[in-house]
C-alpha positions as a printed NumPy array, in Angstrom:
array([[-27.351,  18.427,   8.586],
       [-23.807,  18.889,   7.365],
       [-21.131,  16.517,   8.552],
       [-17.324,  17.12 ,   8.3  ],
       [-14.867,  14.562,   7.969],
       [-11.064,  14.666,   7.246],
       [-10.12 ,  12.366,   4.484],
       [ -7.652,  11.343,   1.587],
       [ -8.811,  11.285,  -1.928],
       [ -7.996,   7.725,  -3.135],
       [-10.05 ,   7.777,  -6.22 ],
       [-11.911,  10.478,  -8.53 ],
       [-14.237,   9.551, -11.487],
       [-16.329,  11.756, -13.766],
       [-20.012,  11.495, -13.12 ],
       [-22.201,  12.943, -15.966],
       [-20.821,  16.086, -17.66 ],
       [-20.137,  18.291, -14.286],
       [-19.759,  15.935, -11.294],
       [-17.264,  13.644,  -9.822],
       [-17.368,  10.764,  -7.74 ],
       [-14.874,  10.423,  -4.902],
       [-13.518,   7.639,  -2.737],
       [-12.389,   9.281,   0.341],
       [-10.215,   7.232,   2.984],
       [-11.043,   8.504,   6.429],
       [ -9.475,   7.564,   9.984],
       [-12.601,   6.449,  11.811],
       [-15.237,   5.355,   9.004],
       [-12.884,   3.982,   6.415],
       [-13.956,   4.389,   2.935],
       [-16.413,   6.858,   2.392],
       [-18.03 ,   7.605,  -0.982],
       [-18.998,  11.165,  -1.964],
       [-20.602,  13.053,  -4.873],
       [-18.984,  16.369,  -5.813],
       [-21.626,  18.369,  -7.938],
       [-19.94 ,  20.497, -10.362],
       [-16.433,  19.593,  -9.485],
       [-15.621,  19.112, -13.095],
       [-15.764,  22.942, -13.715],
       [-12.646,  24.973, -13.371],
       [-14.805,  27.577, -11.376],
       [-16.117,  25.045,  -8.666],
       [-15.578,  25.886,  -5.189],
       [-14.959,  22.246,  -4.166],
       [-12.586,  21.53 ,  -7.147],
       [ -9.396,  21.811,  -4.974],
       [-10.87 ,  19.234,  -2.574],
       [-11.65 ,  16.601,  -5.411],
       [ -8.362,  15.654,  -6.842],
       [ -6.27 ,  12.43 ,  -6.325],
       [ -3.731,  12.507,  -3.26 ],
       [ -5.553,  15.331,  -1.749],
       [ -6.121,  15.24 ,   2.114],
       [ -8.838,  17.562,   3.059],
       [-11.78 ,  18.446,   5.62 ],
       [-14.657,  17.485,   3.54 ],
       [-18.031,  19.367,   4.414],
       [-20.95 ,  17.022,   3.19 ],
       [-24.701,  16.553,   3.679],
       [-26.576,  13.081,   3.091],
       [-29.579,  13.158,   0.56 ],
       [-30.986,  10.479,  -1.704],
       [-28.832,   7.813,  -0.059],
       [-25.793,   9.607,  -1.366],
       [-23.166,  11.929,   0.561],
       [-22.693,  15.113,  -1.428],
       [-19.866,  17.32 ,  -0.813],
       [-20.606,  21.026,  -0.276],
       [-17.445,  22.698,   0.781],
       [-14.293,  22.104,   2.678],
       [-10.686,  22.977,   2.895],
       [ -7.328,  21.623,   1.9  ],
       [ -5.178,  20.222,   4.49 ],
       [ -2.111,  18.828,   1.919],
       [ -2.394,  18.232,  -1.852],
       [  0.977,  16.695,  -2.116],
       [  1.311,  19.064,  -5.23 ],
       [  5.278,  17.833,  -5.572],
       [  4.136,  14.373,  -6.481],
       [  3.044,  15.923,  -9.98 ],
       [  6.665,  17.053, -10.695],
       [  8.133,  13.728, -11.008],
       [  6.626,  10.872, -13.223],
       [  8.175,   8.012, -11.331],
       [  7.057,   9.474,  -7.629],
       [  3.601,  10.026,  -9.261],
       [  3.191,   6.546, -10.574],
       [  4.534,   5.07 ,  -7.165],
       [  1.934,   7.406,  -5.258],
       [ -0.738,   6.194,  -7.515],
       [ -0.097,   2.408,  -6.82 ],
       [  0.131,   3.215,  -3.111],
       [ -3.541,   4.744,  -3.344],
       [ -4.619,   1.715,  -5.214],
       [ -3.324,  -0.71 ,  -2.35 ],
       [ -4.797,   1.393,   0.208],
       [ -8.231,   1.281,  -1.526],
       [ -8.015,  -2.394,  -1.867],
       [ -7.05 ,  -3.265,   1.765],
       [ -9.683,  -0.753,   3.246],
       [-13.483,  -0.976,   3.549],
       [-16.609,   0.995,   4.717],
       [-17.465,   1.681,   8.073],
       [-14.266,   0.357,   9.492],
       [-11.399,   1.987,  11.492],
       [ -8.797,   3.066,   9.014],
       [ -6.622,   5.076,  11.552],
       [ -3.146,   3.201,  10.797],
       [ -3.783,   2.781,   7.223],
       [ -4.654,   6.308,   6.512],
       [ -1.666,   7.724,   8.707],
       [  0.904,   5.38 ,   6.828],
       [ -0.649,   6.247,   3.62 ],
       [ -0.029,  10.   ,   4.25 ],
       [  3.584,   9.083,   5.633],
       [  4.188,   7.359,   2.449],
       [  3.219,  10.04 ,   0.184],
       [  4.946,  12.506,   2.182],
       [  7.986,  10.523,   1.941],
       [  7.832,  10.217,  -1.64 ],
       [  6.948,  13.827,  -2.328],
       [ 10.116,  14.943,  -0.142],
       [ 12.357,  12.216,  -1.619],
       [ 13.26 ,  11.048,   1.71 ],
       [ 14.252,   7.674,   0.884],
       [ 14.846,   5.742,  -2.465],
       [ 11.509,   4.922,  -4.   ],
       [ 12.064,   1.27 ,  -4.001],
       [ 12.57 ,   1.225,  -0.424],
       [  9.581,   3.077,   0.283],
       [  7.2  ,   0.901,  -1.968],
       [  8.674,  -2.286,  -0.306],
       [  7.917,  -0.842,   3.114],
       [  4.413,  -0.004,   2.233],
       [  3.67 ,  -3.32 ,   0.785],
       [  5.011,  -5.151,   3.812],
       [  2.948,  -3.018,   5.815],
       [ -0.331,  -3.51 ,   3.779],
       [  0.323,  -7.17 ,   3.88 ],
       [  0.765,  -7.227,   7.597],
       [ -2.449,  -5.102,   8.594],
       [ -4.442,  -7.009,   6.132],
       [ -3.809,  -9.925,   8.42 ],
       [ -1.026, -11.74 ,   6.449],
       [  1.848, -11.148,   8.522],
       [  4.593, -13.943,   8.147],
       [  6.117, -15.488,  11.259],
       [  9.581, -14.148,  11.358],
       [ 10.644, -15.661,  14.614],
       [ 12.884, -18.367,  12.966],
       [ 12.852, -21.407,  10.846],
       [  9.527, -22.936,  10.968],
       [ 10.694, -26.495,  10.897],
       [ 13.575, -26.407,  13.352],
       [ 13.27 , -23.218,  15.279],
       [ 16.956, -22.107,  14.397],
       [ 17.888, -18.51 ,  13.779],
       [ 18.478, -18.406,  10.113],
       [ 22.155, -17.959,   8.754],
       [ 23.244, -15.789,   5.836],
       [ 20.206, -16.275,   3.655],
       [ 16.812, -17.671,   4.598],
       [ 14.027, -18.662,   2.282],
       [ 10.451, -16.907,   2.859],
       [  7.341, -19.222,   2.091],
       [  5.3  , -16.64 ,   0.543],
       [  2.201, -18.451,   0.624],
       [  2.474, -19.895,   3.928],
       [  3.951, -17.022,   5.561],
       [  6.741, -18.691,   7.099],
       [ 10.605, -18.752,   7.191],
       [ 12.782, -22.02 ,   6.24 ],
       [ 16.521, -22.684,   6.653],
       [ 18.235, -24.065,   3.859],
       [ 19.062, -27.33 ,   5.597],
       [ 15.237, -27.862,   6.473],
       [ 14.341, -27.259,   2.826],
       [ 16.526, -29.864,   1.606],
       [ 15.579, -32.262,   4.125],
       [ 11.865, -31.559,   3.09 ],
       [ 12.364, -31.883,  -0.737],
       [ 15.731, -33.602,  -0.994],
       [ 16.83 , -30.81 ,  -3.259],
       [ 16.078, -27.025,  -3.986],
       [ 13.9  , -25.807,  -5.377],
       [ 10.709, -27.252,  -3.951],
       [  7.852, -28.552,  -6.04 ],
       [  5.585, -25.783,  -7.194],
       [  2.39 , -27.281,  -5.552],
       [  2.535, -29.188,  -2.196],
       [  0.11 , -31.78 ,  -0.989],
       [ -2.804, -29.365,  -0.131],
       [ -2.414, -28.044,  -3.694],
       [ -0.914, -24.709,  -2.235],
       [  1.425, -23.003,  -4.421],
       [  4.906, -22.994,  -3.38 ],
       [  6.635, -19.751,  -3.63 ],
       [ 10.087, -19.342,  -2.073],
       [ 11.966, -15.936,  -1.922],
       [ 15.407, -15.611,  -0.711],
       [ 16.163, -13.139,   2.128],
       [ 19.328, -12.074,   3.245],
       [ 20.505, -11.739,   6.794],
       [ 20.143,  -7.795,   6.353],
       [ 16.811,  -8.137,   4.626],
       [ 15.374, -10.228,   7.272],
       [ 16.365,  -7.706,   9.858],
       [ 14.865,  -4.567,   7.908],
       [ 11.747,  -6.83 ,   7.671],
       [ 11.738,  -7.547,  11.41 ],
       [ 12.306,  -3.842,  11.932],
       [  9.092,  -2.701,   9.901],
       [  7.093,  -5.399,  11.5  ],
       [  7.609,  -3.997,  14.843],
       [  8.47 ,  -0.136,  14.342],
       [  5.965,   2.603,  15.01 ],
       [  4.441,   4.377,  12.079],
       [  6.513,   7.431,  13.154],
       [  9.838,   5.362,  12.729],
       [  8.764,   2.823,  10.048],
       [ 11.205,   4.277,   7.263],
       [ 14.091,   4.993,   9.743],
       [ 16.295,   2.084,   8.624],
       [ 18.666,   1.324,   5.748],
       [ 20.123,  -1.602,   3.917],
       [ 23.757,  -1.265,   2.633],
       [ 23.989,  -4.113,   0.504],
       [ 22.472,  -4.348,  -2.72 ],
       [ 21.669,  -7.929,  -2.438],
       [ 19.633,  -7.393,   0.94 ],
       [ 17.914,  -4.454,  -0.952],
       [ 17.051,  -6.284,  -3.828],
       [ 15.598,  -9.381,  -1.886],
       [ 14.014,  -7.15 ,   0.708],
       [ 11.9  ,  -5.44 ,  -2.196],
       [ 11.353,  -8.307,  -4.255],
       [  9.896, -10.133,  -1.502],
       [  7.346,  -7.385,  -0.486],
       [  5.801,  -7.243,  -3.793],
       [  5.563, -10.908,  -4.216],
       [  4.293, -11.437,  -0.654],
       [  1.469,  -8.796,  -0.998],
       [  0.398,  -9.579,  -4.595],
       [  0.209, -13.309,  -3.894],
       [ -1.898, -12.668,  -0.746],
       [ -4.283, -10.043,  -2.19 ],
       [ -4.387, -12.531,  -5.144],
       [ -4.475,  -9.479,  -7.924],
       [ -2.356,  -7.091,  -9.751],
       [ -2.536,  -3.614, -10.18 ],
       [ -2.565,  -1.286, -13.387],
       [ -0.809,   1.288, -11.515],
       [  2.165,  -0.997, -10.701],
       [  2.66 ,  -2.045, -14.27 ],
       [  2.967,   1.914, -15.015],
       [  5.26 ,   2.302, -12.211],
       [  7.269,  -0.583, -13.48 ],
       [  7.151,   0.808, -17.208],
       [  8.413,   4.448, -16.01 ],
       [ 11.175,   2.649, -14.07 ],
       [ 12.538,   1.064, -17.354]])
């Protein structure tokens, strides 16, 4: 019996001489792994469905414990990503993060929607790439259960002043006065009494305001903010990458490629 599902191609790999293995992100079922027979051929009817970044309606059937793509239609190919190397490399990183934070048989409605919105934002150049990247990284960390406590200084409860320190590994904010009381000086030791690494990232007032906005905004409005000062923009972006990578405890080859084409 044939089934249909809308999904975004996160990964495509050759399988034998003619076929492809696909990782497809769907809303209701999370990641699905599919085999597209003959998809390596330029004459294959399923070739347009089996490309990276493609969001499509997949028709498939199940046989021998595999899902086999039999047809479908493209909803959006995000073709414009192919015209800009920096945008393409960032989009590839976004897909790799989405692949990392999703699983099989679990609801991925919000992650799919955010990933599609992010690809569109990159393709249409709606925001500078560093902001797009940082917003997705903060979102990915939060939806994965690593959201930091942004209510105030974890020690004294006070609203931070001009600059606050984000304790990356403990997911908390610390004001400068409390840091000095805790350690006697800055910076803190690299490892605390529980052998947890201490990674402190400064956040300016504007960066913290932007982070709080991202944490509470609906997905339809999550990119609808700006940071005017350069120091705030840099701390917002640096904090996002450090926070996500340290909590996922891994790096990404696509991120390295993105960095290389930015230089």
